[in-house]
Short mmCIF file of C-alpha atoms and ligand atoms in Angstrom, two decimals:
data_model
loop_
_atom_site.label_atom_id
_atom_site.label_comp_id
_atom_site.label_asym_id
_atom_site.label_seq_id
_atom_site.Cartn_x
_atom_site.Cartn_y
_atom_site.Cartn_z
CA MET A 54 -119.07 -39.70 82.70
CA GLN A 55 -118.56 -42.09 85.51
CA THR A 56 -117.98 -41.44 88.65
CA LEU A 57 -115.83 -43.78 90.34
CA ARG A 58 -114.54 -44.85 93.68
CA ALA A 59 -111.17 -43.35 94.83
CA SER A 60 -110.62 -46.63 96.55
CA LYS A 61 -112.16 -48.90 93.84
CA CYS A 62 -108.59 -46.72 91.37
CA GLY A 63 -106.02 -47.31 94.24
CA LEU A 64 -105.86 -43.56 95.36
CA SER A 65 -106.65 -42.27 98.74
CA THR A 66 -105.56 -38.68 100.98
CA ALA A 67 -102.57 -40.83 103.00
CA GLN A 68 -100.49 -40.74 99.32
CA LEU A 69 -101.07 -37.01 99.22
CA PRO A 70 -98.45 -34.46 100.22
CA ALA A 71 -100.08 -31.59 102.49
CA TYR A 72 -99.81 -29.30 99.83
CA ILE A 73 -101.74 -30.04 97.40
CA ILE A 74 -104.80 -30.70 99.35
CA ASP A 75 -104.08 -27.36 101.06
CA VAL A 76 -104.28 -25.63 97.60
CA LEU A 77 -107.59 -27.78 96.86
CA ASP A 78 -108.82 -27.13 100.16
CA ALA A 79 -108.46 -23.57 100.05
CA LEU A 80 -110.36 -22.79 96.32
CA THR A 81 -113.09 -25.42 97.61
CA LYS A 82 -113.20 -23.31 100.51
CA ALA A 83 -113.56 -20.18 98.80
CA GLY A 84 -116.69 -21.99 97.09
CA TYR A 85 -114.99 -23.38 93.70
CA GLU A 86 -114.53 -26.75 92.11
CA ALA A 87 -110.89 -28.33 92.70
CA TYR A 88 -109.64 -31.66 91.65
CA ILE A 89 -105.76 -33.31 90.80
CA VAL A 90 -105.88 -33.94 86.99
CA GLY A 91 -103.01 -35.12 84.66
CA GLY A 92 -99.82 -36.91 85.72
CA GLY A 93 -100.54 -37.09 89.45
CA VAL A 94 -103.22 -39.14 89.00
CA ARG A 95 -102.36 -41.33 85.86
CA ASP A 96 -99.03 -42.17 88.23
CA LEU A 97 -100.66 -42.71 91.46
CA MET A 98 -102.88 -45.27 89.73
CA LEU A 99 -100.17 -46.99 88.14
CA GLY A 100 -97.86 -47.26 91.50
CA LEU A 101 -95.50 -44.43 90.51
CA ALA A 102 -94.19 -41.26 92.25
CA PRO A 103 -95.66 -38.55 90.67
CA LYS A 104 -93.45 -35.90 89.54
CA ASP A 105 -95.75 -33.23 90.55
CA TYR A 106 -99.39 -32.48 91.44
CA ASP A 107 -101.37 -30.19 88.64
CA ALA A 108 -104.44 -28.62 89.77
CA VAL A 109 -107.37 -27.80 87.75
CA THR A 110 -110.86 -25.41 88.57
CA ASN A 111 -113.30 -23.54 87.85
CA ALA A 112 -111.92 -20.15 89.43
CA THR A 113 -110.65 -18.33 86.91
CA PRO A 114 -106.65 -17.19 87.53
CA ALA A 115 -107.67 -13.77 88.84
CA GLN A 116 -109.97 -15.70 91.18
CA VAL A 117 -107.23 -17.95 92.29
CA LYS A 118 -105.12 -14.43 92.94
CA GLU A 119 -107.87 -13.93 95.35
CA VAL A 120 -107.98 -17.16 97.41
CA PHE A 121 -104.50 -16.88 97.82
CA GLY A 122 -103.42 -13.29 97.19
CA ARG A 123 -99.39 -12.91 97.78
CA ARG A 124 -99.10 -16.80 97.92
CA CYS A 125 -100.65 -16.59 94.17
CA ARG A 126 -98.58 -15.50 90.75
CA ILE A 127 -100.48 -15.44 87.24
CA ILE A 128 -98.01 -16.31 84.78
CA GLY A 129 -97.77 -17.54 80.88
CA ARG A 130 -99.67 -15.59 78.03
CA ARG A 131 -100.45 -18.38 75.27
CA PHE A 132 -101.91 -20.69 78.50
CA GLU A 133 -102.25 -18.37 81.52
CA LEU A 134 -101.97 -20.10 84.70
CA ALA A 135 -101.69 -19.56 88.31
CA HIS A 136 -98.60 -20.28 90.59
CA VAL A 137 -99.70 -20.82 93.64
CA TYR A 138 -97.25 -21.10 96.75
CA SER A 139 -98.27 -23.90 99.24
CA GLY A 140 -95.18 -23.79 102.06
CA ARG A 141 -92.17 -24.24 99.88
CA GLU A 142 -94.04 -26.19 97.12
CA LEU A 143 -95.47 -24.52 93.37
CA VAL A 144 -98.77 -26.43 92.23
CA GLU A 145 -99.95 -25.07 89.27
CA VAL A 146 -103.60 -24.06 89.04
CA ALA A 147 -105.21 -23.88 85.69
CA THR A 148 -108.78 -23.06 84.80
CA PHE A 149 -110.85 -25.32 83.07
CA ARG A 150 -110.47 -24.75 79.25
CA ALA A 151 -113.01 -24.50 76.50
CA PRO A 152 -111.70 -24.79 72.64
CA PRO A 153 -109.84 -22.31 71.18
CA LYS A 154 -111.62 -19.66 69.11
CA LYS A 155 -110.57 -20.08 65.47
CA ALA A 156 -109.22 -16.67 65.39
CA VAL A 157 -106.28 -17.53 67.51
CA THR A 158 -104.92 -20.74 65.66
CA SER A 159 -102.41 -20.38 63.07
CA ALA A 160 -102.83 -21.35 59.51
CA ALA A 161 -101.43 -24.78 59.85
CA GLY A 162 -104.44 -25.74 62.69
CA MET A 163 -101.72 -24.69 65.53
CA ILE A 164 -102.90 -23.23 68.69
CA LEU A 165 -101.46 -20.04 69.68
CA ARG A 166 -103.23 -18.93 72.83
CA ASP A 167 -105.50 -20.89 74.83
CA ASN A 168 -107.45 -19.00 77.45
CA ASN A 169 -110.76 -19.44 76.80
CA TRP A 170 -112.37 -20.59 79.98
CA GLY A 171 -114.92 -23.28 80.07
CA THR A 172 -116.28 -26.60 81.93
CA ILE A 173 -115.07 -29.79 83.09
CA GLU A 174 -116.55 -31.25 80.01
CA GLN A 175 -114.69 -29.01 78.07
CA ASP A 176 -111.53 -28.94 79.93
CA PHE A 177 -111.62 -32.51 79.83
CA ALA A 178 -111.74 -32.86 75.72
CA ARG A 179 -108.87 -30.34 75.25
CA ARG A 180 -106.41 -32.99 77.25
CA ASP A 181 -104.05 -34.79 75.11
CA PHE A 182 -104.45 -38.57 76.30
CA SER A 183 -107.68 -40.39 77.75
CA ILE A 184 -105.04 -41.14 80.81
CA ASN A 185 -103.67 -37.65 81.59
CA ALA A 186 -107.63 -36.78 81.75
CA LEU A 187 -109.15 -38.61 85.18
CA TYR A 188 -110.25 -35.76 87.86
CA TYR A 189 -109.62 -36.56 91.35
CA GLN A 190 -111.17 -35.27 94.57
CA PRO A 191 -109.73 -36.58 97.33
CA ARG A 192 -111.59 -34.61 99.66
CA LYS A 193 -114.74 -36.17 97.98
CA ALA A 194 -112.91 -39.35 97.20
CA VAL A 195 -114.08 -39.93 93.96
CA VAL A 196 -112.29 -40.18 90.50
CA LEU A 197 -114.33 -38.25 87.35
CA ASP A 198 -113.69 -40.72 84.03
CA PHE A 199 -114.92 -39.32 81.00
CA CYS A 200 -113.19 -41.47 78.05
CA ASP A 201 -112.85 -45.08 79.51
CA ALA A 202 -109.41 -43.50 81.10
CA VAL A 203 -109.04 -45.92 83.90
CA SER A 204 -109.68 -48.89 81.31
CA ASP A 205 -106.62 -47.64 79.38
CA ILE A 206 -104.68 -47.50 82.28
CA GLU A 207 -105.02 -51.23 82.90
CA HIS A 208 -104.41 -51.81 79.24
CA LYS A 209 -101.65 -49.59 79.24
CA THR A 210 -102.15 -48.37 75.78
CA LEU A 211 -101.96 -44.37 75.19
CA ARG A 212 -105.05 -43.24 73.45
CA LEU A 213 -105.29 -39.52 71.85
CA LEU A 214 -108.63 -37.74 73.14
CA GLY A 215 -110.52 -37.29 69.95
CA ASP A 216 -108.70 -37.35 66.59
CA PRO A 217 -105.28 -38.19 66.08
CA ALA A 218 -104.12 -36.15 63.12
CA LEU A 219 -106.35 -32.87 64.82
CA ARG A 220 -104.45 -33.16 68.04
CA PHE A 221 -100.99 -33.81 66.29
CA GLU A 222 -101.81 -30.17 63.95
CA GLU A 223 -103.03 -28.22 67.22
CA ASP A 224 -99.82 -29.27 69.00
CA PRO A 225 -97.02 -31.04 67.56
CA VAL A 226 -95.14 -30.88 70.83
CA ARG A 227 -97.97 -34.13 71.13
CA MET A 228 -95.97 -36.09 69.49
CA LEU A 229 -92.75 -36.05 71.47
CA ARG A 230 -95.21 -36.40 74.65
CA THR A 231 -96.75 -39.11 72.95
CA LEU A 232 -93.34 -40.94 72.54
CA ARG A 233 -92.20 -39.76 76.35
CA PHE A 234 -95.17 -41.45 78.14
CA ALA A 235 -94.95 -44.40 75.92
CA ALA A 236 -91.28 -44.94 77.36
CA LYS A 237 -91.71 -43.40 80.47
CA LEU A 238 -95.01 -45.68 80.96
CA ASN A 239 -93.53 -48.47 79.32
CA PHE A 240 -97.05 -48.12 77.31
CA SER A 241 -98.40 -49.27 73.50
CA ILE A 242 -98.90 -46.55 71.35
CA ASP A 243 -102.90 -46.91 70.12
CA GLU A 244 -102.79 -48.10 66.24
CA LYS A 245 -104.65 -45.11 65.37
CA ILE A 246 -102.29 -42.70 66.44
CA LEU A 247 -99.46 -44.93 64.50
CA ASP A 248 -100.95 -44.60 61.74
CA ILE A 249 -100.87 -40.89 61.11
CA PHE A 250 -97.46 -40.45 63.15
CA THR A 251 -95.92 -39.59 59.47
CA PRO A 252 -92.80 -37.96 58.47
CA GLU A 253 -95.39 -35.06 56.87
CA MET A 254 -96.91 -35.04 60.26
CA THR A 255 -93.27 -35.17 62.38
CA GLN A 256 -92.46 -31.58 59.90
CA LEU A 257 -94.96 -29.80 61.81
CA LEU A 258 -92.38 -30.07 64.95
CA ARG A 259 -90.80 -27.55 62.58
CA ASP A 260 -93.28 -24.63 63.17
CA VAL A 261 -92.76 -24.93 67.36
CA SER A 262 -90.53 -22.53 68.85
CA PRO A 263 -87.43 -23.60 69.89
CA HIS A 264 -87.78 -22.76 73.20
CA ARG A 265 -90.53 -24.74 74.01
CA LEU A 266 -88.66 -27.81 72.06
CA TYR A 267 -85.94 -27.31 74.42
CA ASP A 268 -88.07 -27.73 77.68
CA GLU A 269 -89.65 -31.15 75.99
CA SER A 270 -86.21 -32.22 75.28
CA GLN A 271 -85.45 -31.56 79.13
CA LYS A 272 -88.26 -33.46 79.80
CA LEU A 273 -87.22 -36.30 77.57
CA PHE A 274 -83.65 -36.28 79.15
CA THR A 275 -84.64 -36.62 82.76
CA MET A 276 -87.76 -38.91 82.59
CA GLY A 277 -85.81 -41.58 83.65
CA HIS A 278 -86.19 -43.78 80.61
CA LEU A 279 -84.01 -41.74 78.15
CA ASN A 280 -82.04 -45.31 77.03
CA ARG A 281 -85.69 -46.37 76.17
CA VAL A 282 -86.59 -43.39 74.15
CA LEU A 283 -83.34 -42.45 72.01
CA PRO A 284 -84.40 -45.34 69.53
CA MET A 285 -87.99 -43.93 69.07
CA LEU A 286 -87.09 -40.64 68.29
CA ILE A 287 -85.23 -42.16 65.90
CA ASP A 288 -88.10 -44.55 64.31
CA PHE A 289 -90.43 -42.20 64.55
CA GLY A 290 -88.69 -39.32 63.18
CA ILE A 291 -88.35 -36.86 65.81
CA TRP A 292 -84.97 -37.02 66.18
CA GLN A 293 -84.03 -34.93 63.32
CA GLN A 294 -86.59 -32.31 64.46
CA LEU A 295 -85.33 -31.95 67.76
CA PHE A 296 -81.04 -32.26 66.45
CA ALA A 297 -80.26 -31.20 63.49
CA ASP A 298 -76.80 -32.01 63.06
CA ILE A 299 -76.60 -34.83 65.35
CA GLU A 300 -76.45 -38.35 63.15
CA PRO A 301 -79.76 -40.46 63.77
CA GLU A 302 -77.81 -42.94 65.61
CA VAL A 303 -77.49 -44.40 69.19
CA THR A 304 -74.03 -44.29 69.35
CA GLU A 305 -72.04 -46.45 72.08
CA PHE A 306 -71.30 -43.04 73.87
CA ILE A 307 -74.48 -41.96 73.65
CA GLU A 308 -75.96 -45.16 75.00
CA ARG A 309 -73.75 -45.28 77.78
CA ALA A 310 -74.67 -41.74 79.02
CA ALA A 311 -78.40 -42.52 78.43
CA LYS A 312 -78.44 -45.38 80.91
CA ASN A 313 -75.79 -43.91 82.99
CA THR A 314 -78.61 -40.69 83.34
CA ASP A 315 -81.88 -42.78 84.21
CA GLN A 316 -79.91 -44.74 86.49
CA ARG A 317 -78.79 -41.66 88.42
CA ILE A 318 -82.66 -40.39 88.22
CA SER A 319 -83.51 -44.15 89.89
CA ILE A 320 -81.41 -43.85 92.63
CA GLY A 321 -82.19 -39.92 93.40
CA LYS A 322 -79.16 -38.47 92.14
CA THR A 323 -79.33 -35.04 90.32
CA ILE A 324 -78.44 -34.40 86.58
CA ASN A 325 -77.48 -31.50 84.88
CA PRO A 326 -79.68 -31.76 81.47
CA ALA A 327 -77.51 -29.95 79.40
CA PHE A 328 -75.05 -32.84 80.21
CA PHE A 329 -76.55 -34.82 77.76
CA TYR A 330 -76.37 -32.52 74.87
CA ALA A 331 -72.92 -32.35 75.13
CA VAL A 332 -72.57 -35.85 74.79
CA LEU A 333 -74.65 -35.52 71.55
CA LEU A 334 -73.22 -32.26 70.48
CA TRP A 335 -70.00 -33.97 70.86
CA LYS A 336 -69.16 -35.96 67.94
CA PRO A 337 -70.63 -32.85 65.73
CA PHE A 338 -68.26 -30.47 67.65
CA GLN A 339 -64.97 -32.67 67.26
CA GLU A 340 -65.80 -32.72 63.30
CA ARG A 341 -66.29 -28.60 63.62
CA CYS A 342 -62.58 -28.64 65.28
CA GLU A 343 -60.87 -30.56 62.93
CA TYR A 344 -62.30 -28.64 60.21
CA TYR A 345 -60.90 -24.90 61.93
CA LEU A 346 -57.88 -26.89 62.97
CA ALA A 347 -57.07 -28.45 59.01
CA LYS A 348 -57.48 -24.36 58.01
CA GLY A 349 -54.39 -23.54 60.45
CA VAL A 350 -56.79 -21.99 63.40
CA VAL A 351 -55.04 -22.44 66.60
CA ALA A 352 -56.28 -25.48 68.47
CA ALA A 353 -58.05 -23.60 71.59
CA GLU A 354 -59.28 -20.64 69.23
CA ALA A 355 -60.89 -23.17 66.95
CA ARG A 356 -62.46 -25.10 70.02
CA ALA A 357 -64.02 -21.89 71.13
CA GLN A 358 -65.66 -21.16 67.71
CA ALA A 359 -66.55 -24.78 67.24
CA GLY A 360 -68.38 -24.80 70.34
CA LEU A 361 -69.87 -21.39 69.18
CA ASP A 362 -70.79 -22.79 65.49
CA VAL A 363 -72.17 -26.29 66.90
CA LEU A 364 -74.38 -24.39 69.65
CA LYS A 365 -75.68 -22.19 66.96
CA ARG A 366 -77.05 -24.48 64.68
CA GLN A 367 -78.42 -26.49 67.37
CA ALA A 368 -80.48 -23.36 68.17
CA THR A 369 -81.94 -23.55 65.53
CA ARG A 370 -84.08 -26.63 66.88
CA THR A 371 -84.00 -25.94 70.29
CA ILE A 372 -82.84 -22.75 72.20
CA ILE A 373 -80.11 -24.13 74.90
CA PRO A 374 -80.36 -21.10 77.55
CA ARG A 375 -77.23 -19.22 78.24
CA PHE A 376 -76.20 -21.15 81.22
CA ALA A 377 -76.23 -24.23 80.00
CA GLU A 378 -74.74 -23.45 76.65
CA THR A 379 -71.74 -22.36 79.18
CA PHE A 380 -71.70 -25.74 80.90
CA ILE A 381 -71.62 -27.71 77.73
CA ARG A 382 -68.74 -25.49 76.69
CA GLU A 383 -66.36 -26.16 79.67
CA VAL A 384 -67.21 -30.05 79.49
CA TRP A 385 -65.73 -29.84 76.54
CA GLU A 386 -62.88 -27.35 77.29
CA MET A 387 -62.32 -29.84 80.56
CA GLN A 388 -61.65 -33.03 77.93
CA THR A 389 -58.65 -30.98 77.00
CA ARG A 390 -57.48 -30.21 80.22
CA LEU A 391 -58.10 -33.26 81.60
CA LEU A 392 -56.48 -35.47 78.53
CA ASN A 393 -52.85 -33.52 79.32
CA PRO A 394 -52.55 -31.94 82.41
CA LYS A 395 -49.40 -29.82 83.41
CA PRO A 396 -48.46 -32.16 86.89
CA GLN A 397 -48.66 -28.74 88.92
CA GLN A 398 -52.31 -28.09 88.00
CA ILE A 399 -53.78 -31.43 88.84
CA ALA A 400 -54.74 -31.16 91.99
CA ALA A 401 -56.27 -27.75 91.42
CA LEU A 402 -58.34 -29.00 88.20
CA SER A 403 -59.05 -31.59 90.65
CA ASN A 404 -61.28 -29.14 92.59
CA HIS A 405 -62.49 -27.17 90.00
CA ALA A 406 -66.42 -26.42 89.63
CA ARG A 407 -66.69 -28.40 86.52
CA PHE A 408 -64.23 -31.17 87.16
CA ARG A 409 -66.88 -33.42 87.94
CA ALA A 410 -69.01 -32.96 85.25
CA GLY A 411 -65.87 -32.90 82.69
CA PHE A 412 -64.35 -36.33 84.62
CA ASP A 413 -68.01 -38.05 84.18
CA PHE A 414 -67.74 -37.41 80.30
CA LEU A 415 -64.23 -38.17 79.87
CA LEU A 416 -64.72 -41.79 81.70
CA LEU A 417 -67.87 -42.69 79.39
CA ARG A 418 -66.11 -41.56 76.83
CA GLU A 419 -63.30 -44.11 77.46
CA LYS A 420 -65.51 -46.49 78.56
CA SER A 421 -67.28 -46.36 75.27
CA GLY A 422 -64.13 -47.28 73.56
CA ASP A 423 -63.29 -43.67 72.44
CA ASN A 424 -59.29 -44.44 72.71
CA THR A 425 -58.50 -40.77 72.43
CA THR A 426 -58.88 -40.19 75.56
CA GLN A 427 -55.68 -42.43 76.53
CA GLY A 428 -56.47 -43.99 79.57
CA MET A 429 -56.82 -40.74 81.42
CA GLY A 430 -60.74 -41.26 82.25
CA THR A 431 -59.30 -44.48 84.42
CA TRP A 432 -56.31 -42.25 85.69
CA TRP A 433 -57.99 -39.43 86.84
CA ASP A 434 -60.47 -42.32 88.38
CA ALA A 435 -57.80 -43.93 90.49
CA TYR A 436 -56.44 -40.32 91.48
CA GLN A 437 -59.80 -39.55 93.22
CA GLN A 438 -59.59 -42.55 95.09
CA MET A 439 -55.84 -41.80 96.46
CA THR A 440 -54.86 -40.28 99.99
CA GLY A 441 -52.71 -37.16 99.30
CA ASP A 442 -49.17 -39.30 99.65
CA GLU A 443 -50.32 -41.14 97.05
CA LYS A 444 -51.89 -38.24 94.84
CA GLU A 445 -48.20 -37.13 95.44
CA ARG A 446 -46.38 -40.15 93.76
CA ALA A 447 -48.94 -40.96 91.06
CA ILE A 448 -48.16 -36.72 90.08
CA ALA A 449 -44.45 -37.91 89.88
CA GLN A 450 -45.11 -40.47 87.82
CA TYR A 451 -47.37 -39.33 85.92
CA ASN A 452 -44.90 -36.50 84.65
CA ARG A 453 -41.93 -38.78 84.51
CA GLN A 454 -44.23 -40.84 82.29
CA ARG A 455 -45.14 -37.47 80.49
CA ALA A 456 -41.52 -36.36 79.98
CA LYS A 457 -40.94 -39.91 78.49
CA ASN A 458 -43.57 -39.54 75.98
CA ARG A 459 -41.89 -35.98 75.36
CA ARG A 460 -38.77 -37.76 74.58
CA LYS A 461 -39.81 -40.31 72.38
CA ALA A 462 -42.34 -37.68 70.57
CA SER A 463 -39.28 -35.92 69.25
CA HIS A 464 -36.85 -38.74 68.56
CA ASP A 465 -39.58 -40.41 66.53
CA ASP A 466 -39.90 -36.89 64.91
CA HIS A 467 -36.66 -36.86 64.13
CA VAL A 468 -36.05 -40.45 62.94
CA GLU A 469 -38.96 -39.91 60.74
CA GLN A 470 -38.21 -36.34 59.79
CA LYS A 471 -41.98 -35.25 59.56
CA VAL A 472 -42.16 -32.27 58.01
CA GLN A 473 -44.49 -30.49 60.34
CA PRO A 474 -42.83 -30.38 64.08
CA GLN A 475 -44.97 -32.48 66.82
CA GLN A 476 -46.64 -30.20 68.96
CA ASP A 477 -45.75 -29.60 72.08
CA LEU A 478 -47.76 -30.79 74.93
CA THR A 479 -46.92 -27.69 77.22
CA GLU A 480 -48.66 -25.76 75.14
CA ILE A 481 -52.64 -26.16 76.53
CA GLU A 482 -53.45 -23.32 78.53
CA PRO A 483 -53.57 -23.73 82.39
CA LEU A 484 -57.61 -23.79 82.59
CA VAL A 485 -57.01 -22.65 86.75
CA ASN A 486 -54.76 -20.09 87.60
CA GLU A 487 -51.55 -21.27 89.22
CA PRO A 488 -50.73 -20.36 92.66
CA GLU A 489 -47.98 -18.05 91.51
CA ALA A 490 -48.07 -16.06 88.77
CA ARG A 491 -44.32 -16.35 86.80
CA PRO A 492 -43.02 -14.98 84.24
CA ARG A 493 -43.73 -16.08 81.05
CA ARG A 494 -41.30 -17.43 78.86
CA PRO A 495 -41.49 -16.16 75.00
CA ARG A 496 -43.36 -18.38 72.76
CA LYS A 497 -41.55 -19.90 70.29
CA ASP A 498 -43.13 -19.30 66.84
CA LYS A 499 -45.19 -22.69 66.49
CA PRO A 500 -47.29 -23.66 63.59
CA ALA A 501 -50.54 -23.75 64.51
CA ARG A 502 -52.06 -27.04 66.23
CA GLU A 503 -52.27 -28.77 69.18
CA ARG A 504 -52.54 -32.40 70.77
CA ASP A 505 -56.48 -32.36 71.29
CA SER A 506 -58.93 -35.46 72.00
CA GLY A 507 -59.51 -36.85 68.92
CA ALA A 508 -58.63 -33.79 66.82
CA HIS A 509 -56.41 -35.90 64.20
CA ARG A 510 -58.42 -37.44 62.50
CA ALA A 511 -59.01 -36.54 58.65
CA ALA A 512 -59.96 -33.33 57.61
CA PRO A 513 -63.17 -32.94 56.23
CA THR A 514 -63.57 -33.04 51.98
CA ASP A 515 -65.26 -29.72 51.40
CA LEU A 516 -62.42 -27.16 53.10
CA SER A 517 -61.85 -25.44 49.88
CA VAL A 518 -65.21 -24.06 50.88
CA VAL A 519 -63.59 -21.67 53.68
CA THR A 520 -60.64 -19.68 52.19
CA ALA A 521 -58.99 -16.84 53.76
CA ASP A 522 -61.42 -14.43 53.21
CA HIS A 523 -64.28 -16.66 54.38
CA PRO A 524 -66.23 -14.32 57.24
CA ILE A 525 -65.15 -16.55 59.50
CA MET A 526 -61.35 -17.01 59.06
CA LYS A 527 -61.85 -13.13 59.74
CA ARG A 528 -63.73 -13.18 62.73
CA LYS A 529 -61.92 -11.37 65.65
CA ARG A 530 -59.51 -13.94 67.49
CA VAL A 531 -61.56 -14.98 70.89
CA LYS A 532 -59.99 -12.79 73.14
CA ARG A 533 -60.94 -14.41 76.19
CA ASP A 534 -60.87 -18.55 75.80
CA LEU A 535 -62.06 -20.41 79.03
CA SER A 536 -58.68 -20.85 80.45
CA GLN A 537 -59.58 -17.26 81.87
CA VAL A 538 -63.30 -17.24 82.67
CA VAL A 539 -63.91 -17.88 85.96
CA PHE A 540 -66.53 -20.40 86.75
CA GLY A 541 -69.68 -20.31 88.91
CA PRO A 542 -70.46 -23.19 91.22
CA THR A 543 -71.77 -26.34 89.52
CA GLN A 544 -75.27 -26.59 88.73
P1 ATP B 853 -95.59 -35.38 84.21
O1 ATP B 853 -95.30 -36.69 84.77
O2 ATP B 853 -94.38 -35.53 83.07
O3 ATP B 853 -95.85 -33.88 84.80
P2 ATP B 853 -98.32 -34.60 83.03
O4 ATP B 853 -98.92 -35.54 82.28
O5 ATP B 853 -98.42 -34.27 84.15
O6 ATP B 853 -97.14 -35.57 83.28
P3 ATP B 853 -98.10 -31.99 81.72
O7 ATP B 853 -96.79 -31.56 81.33
O8 ATP B 853 -97.64 -31.66 83.76
O9 ATP B 853 -98.12 -33.65 81.88
O10 ATP B 853 -99.10 -31.13 82.22
C1 ATP B 853 -100.17 -31.76 83.05
C2 ATP B 853 -101.50 -32.39 82.22
O11 ATP B 853 -101.87 -31.51 81.24
C3 ATP B 853 -101.42 -33.11 80.92
O12 ATP B 853 -101.55 -34.80 82.02
C4 ATP B 853 -102.30 -33.27 80.44
O13 ATP B 853 -103.64 -33.41 80.77
C5 ATP B 853 -102.48 -31.66 80.26
N1 ATP B 853 -101.42 -30.83 78.95
C6 ATP B 853 -100.36 -30.85 79.08
N2 ATP B 853 -99.51 -30.88 77.74
C7 ATP B 853 -100.57 -30.60 77.08
C8 ATP B 853 -100.83 -30.65 75.61
N3 ATP B 853 -99.89 -30.55 74.96
N4 ATP B 853 -102.07 -30.92 74.93
C9 ATP B 853 -102.72 -31.09 75.43
N5 ATP B 853 -102.81 -31.74 76.83
C10 ATP B 853 -101.95 -31.45 77.68
MG1 MG B 854 -97.18 -32.62 85.44
#
């Protein structure tokens, strides 16, 4: 073990926020050892802004609770730790851990419970990468380096502590962490890791809880280098483990969305991590819509069912929380609304809680060459820049164009003597309540079809599987579609 001077590592207390020093000082005053460890130390040494600071101590969670009283909450079962509030900030305070006892690992060697308290040396040995295992005590101005981690930082190398195969088996999530840190820090991955990063190894991710994998996927999406990590996920066979039904390909749409996400993060804008799931699952969702449409399911219902199906399948890999699922389905539903709004709904639509996300999504589709958006992304973009009068004129013109299209459509229909009547553009249900409730005209008995974003491609070939007595066809009609849902505020 080397004790390095903090200043030699480019570290000083001036870089640290008061809340972390406050937590360390309180623990020290109570007679315990306390350090900053992990990403905070690593990022400061690399000249990056740490996302957060993790503290580590020889006090057990119960003792930490004694020190901080009501400012502290003990959380976690598998991995018990203390959450300490310092002002409005939350600091995770972990206790030094010893290797887990045999009884709490699974047959495959995965650690199931990890609350065996130990010494700092033991704690060091069970951390993942050398660069995440530096212990910084700012008051003493020292950094404890147990494994020449400083040299790995200098050489920009990601090195696992211990035997890489064993470490991946213990916790397969470390495979995701490898790619995340390699992409985030632009580090190269140690040969010893590359050697064992096989398809068999990635299979171990199947044993990880889908809740944990969702959390990890969110970290991948929000680290600021999503665009860099996506091809790596494919190359290392992780993509298929995380996204069951999404073709392992970074399409132009996905790439644009990833770059856009990274860009927003780099300028400090907020992002809703579920947005990228909406992007990734868009194609499977559309294919599922087509599948139902071809079976004669009404468009709105086809979309609702397709959304449920796709999200349910994805939940076998990463369980997306309910609020995020709702967000994703609303963004998708917005695509239909924004594509063909009734003129009198345009103003209300642009004030809708989900407008911004829906519009961003539409524009990304359009910019990545999806011409089923029919230029509406650009239209809404321009609309938002307009003054009140200009907006009125734009809506009037949109209305005229729409009527013209409809006439043309019905004319073409007549000329071509199509067997199937053209869909009525006004059939789309309003997403927002209209200001005045007007009595509805009785609907003409139309075949179940509707214009949908991109829903006019060739139907999948295996449709024969779904017959009238298939359970999906017997499912109760979705009574409340999204047009009746009252949406909450944007995240
Ligand atoms: P980030 O910048 O994402 O916060 P981080 O390195 O701080 O990166 P955390 O997930 O906050 O990552 O974890 C804090 C520290 O805990 C890590 O630096 C590492 O030392 C240890 N750690 C976290 N997860 C694991 C794991 N799965 N296996 C071993 N050690 C881990
Ligand atoms: Mg951290």
